[in-house]
mmCIF file of N, CA and C in Angstrom:
data_model
loop_
_atom_site.group_PDB
_atom_site.id
_atom_site.type_symbol
_atom_site.label_atom_id
_atom_site.label_comp_id
_atom_site.label_asym_id
_atom_site.label_seq_id
_atom_site.Cartn_x
_atom_site.Cartn_y
_atom_site.Cartn_z
ATOM 1 N N MET A 1 4.054 15.101 -6.497
ATOM 2 C CA MET A 1 2.801 14.776 -5.866
ATOM 3 C C MET A 1 2.668 15.626 -4.605
ATOM 4 N N THR A 2 1.556 16.307 -4.487
ATOM 5 C CA THR A 2 1.346 17.205 -3.363
ATOM 6 C C THR A 2 0.854 16.434 -2.137
ATOM 7 N N ASP A 3 0.853 17.128 -1.010
ATOM 8 C CA ASP A 3 0.345 16.515 0.220
ATOM 9 C C ASP A 3 -1.132 16.150 0.069
ATOM 10 N N LYS A 4 -1.873 16.984 -0.656
ATOM 11 C CA LYS A 4 -3.295 16.717 -0.885
ATOM 12 C C LYS A 4 -3.463 15.426 -1.693
ATOM 13 N N ASP A 5 -2.610 15.239 -2.714
ATOM 14 C CA ASP A 5 -2.655 14.010 -3.517
ATOM 15 C C ASP A 5 -2.339 12.791 -2.661
ATOM 16 N N LEU A 6 -1.332 12.920 -1.795
ATOM 17 C CA LEU A 6 -0.972 11.815 -0.916
ATOM 18 C C LEU A 6 -2.103 11.491 0.055
ATOM 19 N N GLN A 7 -2.781 12.520 0.552
ATOM 20 C CA GLN A 7 -3.920 12.299 1.459
ATOM 21 C C GLN A 7 -5.062 11.596 0.728
ATOM 22 N N SER A 8 -5.308 11.993 -0.522
ATOM 23 C CA SER A 8 -6.357 11.340 -1.319
ATOM 24 C C SER A 8 -6.013 9.873 -1.541
ATOM 25 N N LEU A 9 -4.755 9.609 -1.833
ATOM 26 C CA LEU A 9 -4.296 8.244 -2.034
ATOM 27 C C LEU A 9 -4.448 7.439 -0.749
ATOM 28 N N ARG A 10 -4.099 8.065 0.362
ATOM 29 C CA ARG A 10 -4.213 7.402 1.661
ATOM 30 C C ARG A 10 -5.679 7.083 1.981
ATOM 31 N N GLN A 11 -6.582 8.022 1.680
ATOM 32 C CA GLN A 11 -8.010 7.799 1.926
ATOM 33 C C GLN A 11 -8.554 6.679 1.049
ATOM 34 N N ALA A 12 -8.092 6.626 -0.204
ATOM 35 C CA ALA A 12 -8.534 5.555 -1.103
ATOM 36 C C ALA A 12 -8.064 4.199 -0.591
ATOM 37 N N ALA A 13 -6.812 4.137 -0.142
ATOM 38 C CA ALA A 13 -6.280 2.888 0.412
ATOM 39 C C ALA A 13 -7.040 2.504 1.673
ATOM 40 N N LYS A 14 -7.370 3.482 2.480
ATOM 41 C CA LYS A 14 -8.124 3.246 3.719
ATOM 42 C C LYS A 14 -9.499 2.664 3.403
ATOM 43 N N ALA A 15 -10.088 3.120 2.303
ATOM 44 C CA ALA A 15 -11.419 2.651 1.922
ATOM 45 C C ALA A 15 -11.397 1.270 1.276
ATOM 46 N N GLY A 16 -10.192 0.737 1.018
ATOM 47 C CA GLY A 16 -10.093 -0.610 0.476
ATOM 48 C C GLY A 16 -9.851 -0.671 -1.019
ATOM 49 N N ALA A 17 -9.383 0.420 -1.611
ATOM 50 C CA ALA A 17 -9.090 0.416 -3.046
ATOM 51 C C ALA A 17 -8.004 -0.609 -3.358
ATOM 52 N N THR A 18 -8.110 -1.251 -4.504
ATOM 53 C CA THR A 18 -7.117 -2.240 -4.911
ATOM 54 C C THR A 18 -5.864 -1.523 -5.402
ATOM 55 N N TRP A 19 -4.766 -2.283 -5.542
ATOM 56 C CA TRP A 19 -3.532 -1.699 -6.071
ATOM 57 C C TRP A 19 -3.767 -1.168 -7.477
ATOM 58 N N LYS A 20 -4.600 -1.859 -8.246
ATOM 59 C CA LYS A 20 -4.910 -1.409 -9.610
ATOM 60 C C LYS A 20 -5.633 -0.062 -9.571
ATOM 61 N N ASP A 21 -6.588 0.083 -8.655
ATOM 62 C CA ASP A 21 -7.308 1.351 -8.506
ATOM 63 C C ASP A 21 -6.364 2.465 -8.057
ATOM 64 N N LEU A 22 -5.483 2.151 -7.125
ATOM 65 C CA LEU A 22 -4.546 3.150 -6.624
ATOM 66 C C LEU A 22 -3.576 3.587 -7.718
ATOM 67 N N ALA A 23 -3.136 2.634 -8.519
ATOM 68 C CA ALA A 23 -2.232 2.958 -9.632
ATOM 69 C C ALA A 23 -2.930 3.880 -10.628
ATOM 70 N N ALA A 24 -4.182 3.586 -10.938
ATOM 71 C CA ALA A 24 -4.937 4.431 -11.867
ATOM 72 C C ALA A 24 -5.113 5.836 -11.303
ATOM 73 N N THR A 25 -5.263 5.932 -9.999
ATOM 74 C CA THR A 25 -5.422 7.238 -9.350
ATOM 75 C C THR A 25 -4.206 8.119 -9.575
ATOM 76 N N ILE A 26 -3.012 7.534 -9.539
ATOM 77 C CA ILE A 26 -1.802 8.346 -9.717
ATOM 78 C C ILE A 26 -1.285 8.323 -11.150
ATOM 79 N N GLY A 27 -1.993 7.581 -12.028
ATOM 80 C CA GLY A 27 -1.666 7.623 -13.439
ATOM 81 C C GLY A 27 -0.531 6.717 -13.889
ATOM 82 N N VAL A 28 -0.361 5.589 -13.212
ATOM 83 C CA VAL A 28 0.634 4.603 -13.625
ATOM 84 C C VAL A 28 -0.051 3.246 -13.711
ATOM 85 N N SER A 29 0.633 2.277 -14.314
ATOM 86 C CA SER A 29 0.062 0.932 -14.377
ATOM 87 C C SER A 29 0.224 0.252 -13.018
ATOM 88 N N ASP A 30 -0.608 -0.753 -12.782
ATOM 89 C CA ASP A 30 -0.487 -1.468 -11.512
ATOM 90 C C ASP A 30 0.845 -2.203 -11.434
ATOM 91 N N ARG A 31 1.383 -2.605 -12.563
ATOM 92 C CA ARG A 31 2.699 -3.243 -12.590
ATOM 93 C C ARG A 31 3.784 -2.267 -12.130
ATOM 94 N N THR A 32 3.688 -1.019 -12.599
ATOM 95 C CA THR A 32 4.661 0.001 -12.197
ATOM 96 C C THR A 32 4.573 0.264 -10.700
ATOM 97 N N LEU A 33 3.363 0.409 -10.187
ATOM 98 C CA LEU A 33 3.193 0.652 -8.750
ATOM 99 C C LEU A 33 3.716 -0.532 -7.939
ATOM 100 N N ARG A 34 3.458 -1.736 -8.421
ATOM 101 C CA ARG A 34 3.962 -2.937 -7.741
ATOM 102 C C ARG A 34 5.481 -2.951 -7.743
ATOM 103 N N ARG A 35 6.101 -2.555 -8.860
ATOM 104 C CA ARG A 35 7.569 -2.511 -8.953
ATOM 105 C C ARG A 35 8.121 -1.475 -7.983
ATOM 106 N N TRP A 36 7.488 -0.298 -7.916
ATOM 107 C CA TRP A 36 7.931 0.725 -6.957
ATOM 108 C C TRP A 36 7.889 0.157 -5.552
ATOM 109 N N ARG A 37 6.789 -0.522 -5.256
ATOM 110 C CA ARG A 37 6.623 -1.092 -3.918
ATOM 111 C C ARG A 37 7.745 -2.076 -3.615
ATOM 112 N N GLU A 38 8.045 -2.952 -4.561
ATOM 113 C CA GLU A 38 9.107 -3.935 -4.365
ATOM 114 C C GLU A 38 10.456 -3.268 -4.158
ATOM 115 N N VAL A 39 10.754 -2.249 -4.962
ATOM 116 C CA VAL A 39 12.039 -1.557 -4.856
ATOM 117 C C VAL A 39 12.139 -0.830 -3.526
ATOM 118 N N VAL A 40 11.094 -0.111 -3.153
ATOM 119 C CA VAL A 40 11.101 0.651 -1.896
ATOM 120 C C VAL A 40 11.260 -0.298 -0.711
ATOM 121 N N GLU A 41 10.489 -1.381 -0.697
ATOM 122 C CA GLU A 41 10.565 -2.312 0.423
ATOM 123 C C GLU A 41 11.892 -3.056 0.453
ATOM 124 N N GLU A 42 12.452 -3.356 -0.710
ATOM 125 C CA GLU A 42 13.748 -4.045 -0.775
ATOM 126 C C GLU A 42 14.863 -3.148 -0.277
ATOM 127 N N GLU A 43 14.865 -1.904 -0.700
ATOM 128 C CA GLU A 43 15.950 -0.987 -0.333
ATOM 129 C C GLU A 43 15.921 -0.610 1.138
ATOM 130 N N GLU A 44 14.768 -0.723 1.779
ATOM 131 C CA GLU A 44 14.693 -0.415 3.202
ATOM 132 C C GLU A 44 15.407 -1.470 4.039
ATOM 133 N N GLU A 45 15.678 -2.630 3.465
ATOM 134 C CA GLU A 45 16.352 -3.694 4.197
ATOM 135 C C GLU A 45 17.865 -3.527 4.205
ATOM 136 N N TYR A 46 18.383 -2.646 3.361
ATOM 137 C CA TYR A 46 19.822 -2.477 3.219
ATOM 138 C C TYR A 46 20.255 -1.097 3.703
ATOM 139 N N PRO A 47 21.507 -0.956 4.102
ATOM 140 C CA PRO A 47 22.007 0.367 4.469
ATOM 141 C C PRO A 47 21.884 1.318 3.282
ATOM 142 N N GLU A 48 21.792 2.598 3.571
ATOM 143 C CA GLU A 48 21.546 3.611 2.550
ATOM 144 C C GLU A 48 22.556 3.583 1.409
ATOM 145 N N ASP A 49 23.819 3.332 1.704
ATOM 146 C CA ASP A 49 24.847 3.368 0.657
ATOM 147 C C ASP A 49 25.178 1.988 0.091
ATOM 148 N N TYR A 50 24.373 0.984 0.384
ATOM 149 C CA TYR A 50 24.660 -0.386 -0.025
ATOM 150 C C TYR A 50 24.764 -0.540 -1.545
ATOM 151 N N PHE A 51 23.891 0.144 -2.277
ATOM 152 C CA PHE A 51 23.859 -0.006 -3.726
ATOM 153 C C PHE A 51 24.728 1.009 -4.459
ATOM 154 N N ASP A 52 25.471 1.849 -3.753
ATOM 155 C CA ASP A 52 26.343 2.822 -4.414
ATOM 156 C C ASP A 52 27.407 2.093 -5.233
ATOM 157 N N GLY A 53 27.614 2.548 -6.434
ATOM 158 C CA GLY A 53 28.629 1.966 -7.296
ATOM 159 C C GLY A 53 28.159 0.753 -8.072
ATOM 160 N N VAL A 54 26.969 0.281 -7.785
ATOM 161 C CA VAL A 54 26.432 -0.854 -8.519
ATOM 162 C C VAL A 54 25.747 -0.325 -9.774
ATOM 163 N N GLU A 55 26.168 -0.837 -10.907
ATOM 164 C CA GLU A 55 25.552 -0.405 -12.156
ATOM 165 C C GLU A 55 24.717 -1.547 -12.698
ATOM 166 N N ASP A 56 23.436 -1.463 -12.466
ATOM 167 C CA ASP A 56 22.521 -2.489 -12.928
ATOM 168 C C ASP A 56 21.646 -1.879 -14.008
ATOM 169 N N GLN A 57 21.886 -2.259 -15.236
ATOM 170 C CA GLN A 57 21.137 -1.700 -16.353
ATOM 171 C C GLN A 57 19.687 -2.174 -16.352
ATOM 172 N N GLU A 58 19.414 -3.254 -15.657
ATOM 173 C CA GLU A 58 18.057 -3.797 -15.618
ATOM 174 C C GLU A 58 17.130 -2.960 -14.728
ATOM 175 N N ARG A 59 17.697 -2.288 -13.758
ATOM 176 C CA ARG A 59 16.870 -1.509 -12.826
ATOM 177 C C ARG A 59 16.394 -0.226 -13.477
ATOM 178 N N ARG A 60 15.111 -0.064 -13.474
ATOM 179 C CA ARG A 60 14.545 1.173 -13.997
ATOM 180 C C ARG A 60 14.465 2.171 -12.852
ATOM 181 N N PRO A 61 14.659 3.433 -13.157
ATOM 182 C CA PRO A 61 14.582 4.420 -12.071
ATOM 183 C C PRO A 61 13.155 4.546 -11.546
ATOM 184 N N ILE A 62 13.073 4.851 -10.280
ATOM 185 C CA ILE A 62 11.763 5.122 -9.698
ATOM 186 C C ILE A 62 11.738 6.587 -9.289
ATOM 187 N N PRO A 63 10.575 7.192 -9.275
ATOM 188 C CA PRO A 63 10.519 8.602 -8.895
ATOM 189 C C PRO A 63 10.945 8.806 -7.444
ATOM 190 N N LYS A 64 11.420 9.995 -7.154
ATOM 191 C CA LYS A 64 11.889 10.301 -5.797
ATOM 192 C C LYS A 64 10.779 10.161 -4.761
ATOM 193 N N ASN A 65 9.549 10.415 -5.180
ATOM 194 C CA ASN A 65 8.453 10.365 -4.209
ATOM 195 C C ASN A 65 7.786 8.989 -4.154
ATOM 196 N N ALA A 66 8.368 7.966 -4.774
ATOM 197 C CA ALA A 66 7.780 6.623 -4.728
ATOM 198 C C ALA A 66 7.664 6.131 -3.289
ATOM 199 N N ALA A 67 8.666 6.408 -2.472
ATOM 200 C CA ALA A 67 8.620 5.978 -1.071
ATOM 201 C C ALA A 67 7.462 6.654 -0.341
ATOM 202 N N GLU A 68 7.219 7.933 -0.638
ATOM 203 C CA GLU A 68 6.095 8.637 -0.016
ATOM 204 C C GLU A 68 4.766 8.039 -0.465
ATOM 205 N N ILE A 69 4.667 7.685 -1.745
ATOM 206 C CA ILE A 69 3.443 7.103 -2.283
ATOM 207 C C ILE A 69 3.162 5.762 -1.597
ATOM 208 N N ILE A 70 4.166 4.908 -1.525
ATOM 209 C CA ILE A 70 4.007 3.594 -0.903
ATOM 210 C C ILE A 70 3.687 3.751 0.584
ATOM 211 N N ALA A 71 4.341 4.686 1.249
ATOM 212 C CA ALA A 71 4.073 4.926 2.673
ATOM 213 C C ALA A 71 2.628 5.379 2.888
ATOM 214 N N ALA A 72 2.133 6.256 2.009
ATOM 215 C CA ALA A 72 0.751 6.733 2.120
ATOM 216 C C ALA A 72 -0.229 5.583 1.943
ATOM 217 N N ILE A 73 0.060 4.709 0.985
ATOM 218 C CA ILE A 73 -0.819 3.559 0.755
ATOM 219 C C ILE A 73 -0.813 2.630 1.957
ATOM 220 N N HIS A 74 0.364 2.315 2.481
ATOM 221 C CA HIS A 74 0.446 1.429 3.652
ATOM 222 C C HIS A 74 -0.236 2.059 4.869
ATOM 223 N N ALA A 75 -0.062 3.353 5.053
ATOM 224 C CA ALA A 75 -0.704 4.029 6.189
ATOM 225 C C ALA A 75 -2.225 3.989 6.045
ATOM 226 N N GLY A 76 -2.703 4.232 4.832
ATOM 227 C CA GLY A 76 -4.145 4.172 4.590
ATOM 228 C C GLY A 76 -4.699 2.786 4.832
ATOM 229 N N ARG A 77 -3.982 1.779 4.351
ATOM 230 C CA ARG A 77 -4.407 0.391 4.574
ATOM 231 C C ARG A 77 -4.473 0.087 6.081
ATOM 232 N N ALA A 78 -3.461 0.521 6.805
ATOM 233 C CA ALA A 78 -3.431 0.269 8.251
ATOM 234 C C ALA A 78 -4.605 0.949 8.946
ATOM 235 N N GLU A 79 -4.886 2.195 8.569
ATOM 236 C CA GLU A 79 -6.030 2.911 9.154
ATOM 237 C C GLU A 79 -7.341 2.209 8.823
ATOM 238 N N GLY A 80 -7.491 1.838 7.560
ATOM 239 C CA GLY A 80 -8.715 1.164 7.136
ATOM 240 C C GLY A 80 -8.913 -0.151 7.855
ATOM 241 N N ARG A 81 -7.837 -0.899 7.988
ATOM 242 C CA ARG A 81 -7.889 -2.181 8.689
ATOM 243 C C ARG A 81 -8.283 -1.964 10.150
ATOM 244 N N GLN A 82 -7.692 -0.955 10.787
ATOM 245 C CA GLN A 82 -8.005 -0.682 12.191
ATOM 246 C C GLN A 82 -9.462 -0.241 12.350
ATOM 247 N N ASP A 83 -9.946 0.599 11.429
ATOM 248 C CA ASP A 83 -11.350 1.015 11.471
ATOM 249 C C ASP A 83 -12.285 -0.176 11.319
ATOM 250 N N LEU A 84 -11.944 -1.067 10.387
ATOM 251 C CA LEU A 84 -12.766 -2.261 10.189
ATOM 252 C C LEU A 84 -12.784 -3.139 11.428
ATOM 253 N N ILE A 85 -11.634 -3.329 12.026
ATOM 254 C CA ILE A 85 -11.556 -4.159 13.234
ATOM 255 C C ILE A 85 -12.414 -3.562 14.346
ATOM 256 N N GLU A 86 -12.356 -2.258 14.491
ATOM 257 C CA GLU A 86 -13.172 -1.595 15.520
ATOM 258 C C GLU A 86 -14.663 -1.755 15.217
ATOM 259 N N THR A 87 -15.043 -1.602 13.971
ATOM 260 C CA THR A 87 -16.443 -1.778 13.583
ATOM 261 C C THR A 87 -16.889 -3.213 13.820
ATOM 262 N N ILE A 88 -16.030 -4.167 13.496
ATOM 263 C CA ILE A 88 -16.356 -5.583 13.727
ATOM 264 C C ILE A 88 -16.558 -5.842 15.211
ATOM 265 N N ARG A 89 -15.686 -5.269 16.037
ATOM 266 C CA ARG A 89 -15.833 -5.442 17.493
ATOM 267 C C ARG A 89 -17.162 -4.871 17.981
ATOM 268 N N GLN A 90 -17.503 -3.668 17.502
ATOM 269 C CA GLN A 90 -18.754 -3.042 17.930
ATOM 270 C C GLN A 90 -19.957 -3.866 17.495
ATOM 271 N N GLN A 91 -19.937 -4.313 16.247
ATOM 272 C CA GLN A 91 -21.080 -5.070 15.750
ATOM 273 C C GLN A 91 -21.162 -6.456 16.379
ATOM 274 N N ALA A 92 -20.018 -7.022 16.730
ATOM 275 C CA ALA A 92 -20.030 -8.308 17.416
ATOM 276 C C ALA A 92 -20.697 -8.155 18.776
ATOM 277 N N ALA A 93 -20.419 -7.047 19.438
ATOM 278 C CA ALA A 93 -21.042 -6.784 20.738
ATOM 279 C C ALA A 93 -22.545 -6.603 20.594
ATOM 280 N N GLU A 94 -22.970 -6.081 19.441
ATOM 281 C CA GLU A 94 -24.394 -5.860 19.179
ATOM 282 C C GLU A 94 -25.044 -7.066 18.508
ATOM 283 N N LYS A 95 -24.262 -8.118 18.271
ATOM 284 C CA LYS A 95 -24.746 -9.363 17.668
ATOM 285 C C LYS A 95 -25.309 -9.149 16.262
ATOM 286 N N LYS A 96 -24.613 -8.343 15.457
ATOM 287 C CA LYS A 96 -25.038 -8.115 14.072
ATOM 288 C C LYS A 96 -24.283 -9.055 13.146
ATOM 289 N N ASP A 97 -24.758 -9.160 11.891
ATOM 290 C CA ASP A 97 -24.118 -10.012 10.889
ATOM 291 C C ASP A 97 -22.787 -9.399 10.483
ATOM 292 N N LEU A 98 -21.710 -10.157 10.614
ATOM 293 C CA LEU A 98 -20.369 -9.644 10.379
ATOM 294 C C LEU A 98 -19.744 -10.154 9.083
ATOM 295 N N ARG A 99 -20.436 -10.980 8.325
ATOM 296 C CA ARG A 99 -19.829 -11.613 7.152
ATOM 297 C C ARG A 99 -19.250 -10.610 6.152
ATOM 298 N N THR A 100 -19.969 -9.565 5.844
ATOM 299 C CA THR A 100 -19.503 -8.589 4.855
ATOM 300 C C THR A 100 -18.248 -7.874 5.342
ATOM 301 N N LEU A 101 -18.248 -7.461 6.596
ATOM 302 C CA LEU A 101 -17.083 -6.770 7.145
ATOM 303 C C LEU A 101 -15.870 -7.689 7.213
ATOM 304 N N LEU A 102 -16.068 -8.922 7.608
ATOM 305 C CA LEU A 102 -14.960 -9.873 7.662
ATOM 306 C C LEU A 102 -14.412 -10.160 6.265
ATOM 307 N N ALA A 103 -15.298 -10.226 5.274
ATOM 308 C CA ALA A 103 -14.851 -10.441 3.894
ATOM 309 C C ALA A 103 -14.013 -9.265 3.406
ATOM 310 N N LEU A 104 -14.418 -8.036 3.744
ATOM 311 C CA LEU A 104 -13.651 -6.857 3.354
ATOM 312 C C LEU A 104 -12.297 -6.841 4.043
ATOM 313 N N LEU A 105 -12.244 -7.184 5.312
ATOM 314 C CA LEU A 105 -10.990 -7.243 6.047
ATOM 315 C C LEU A 105 -10.059 -8.292 5.439
ATOM 316 N N LYS A 106 -10.601 -9.440 5.096
ATOM 317 C CA LYS A 106 -9.792 -10.493 4.472
ATOM 318 C C LYS A 106 -9.258 -10.016 3.117
ATOM 319 N N ARG A 107 -10.099 -9.326 2.355
ATOM 320 C CA ARG A 107 -9.677 -8.817 1.047
ATOM 321 C C ARG A 107 -8.546 -7.816 1.202
ATOM 322 N N MET A 108 -8.650 -6.920 2.185
ATOM 323 C CA MET A 108 -7.587 -5.936 2.418
ATOM 324 C C MET A 108 -6.293 -6.620 2.820
ATOM 325 N N ASP A 109 -6.385 -7.650 3.649
ATOM 326 C CA ASP A 109 -5.186 -8.384 4.054
ATOM 327 C C ASP A 109 -4.552 -9.089 2.863
ATOM 328 N N ASN A 110 -5.363 -9.660 1.990
ATOM 329 C CA ASN A 110 -4.843 -10.362 0.827
ATOM 330 C C ASN A 110 -4.215 -9.414 -0.204
ATOM 331 N N MET A 111 -4.672 -8.178 -0.282
ATOM 332 C CA MET A 111 -4.131 -7.219 -1.244
ATOM 333 C C MET A 111 -2.693 -6.860 -0.923
ATOM 334 N N ASP A 112 -2.285 -6.968 0.314
ATOM 335 C CA ASP A 112 -0.943 -6.591 0.711
ATOM 336 C C ASP A 112 0.053 -7.730 0.604
ATOM 337 N N LYS A 113 -0.385 -8.874 0.163
ATOM 338 C CA LYS A 113 0.522 -10.024 0.040
ATOM 339 C C LYS A 113 1.143 -10.082 -1.326
#
């Protein structure tokens, strides 16, 4: 996956794309992307050599760039969330209707759970 692909993925995540949409963008199932996410996030909690010598036949290999893909998605989500919060603040100051923006922010927060 090139830097351009990662940037596109990050922009899609920033815009509020679902995990299913993001998975389709990179050509994998949403289940596969979710599994990569779980593996990447789980392994970050342990020292680098913690799993050396463990032979788990149940674990499927993940691509080397899975961590980059997940990082790009999380970064995009964070940017999108921050942009939304700033827009909500501006519109609140202008006394505009915020329901749609708040619903989008809630949806983005729920997608990461």
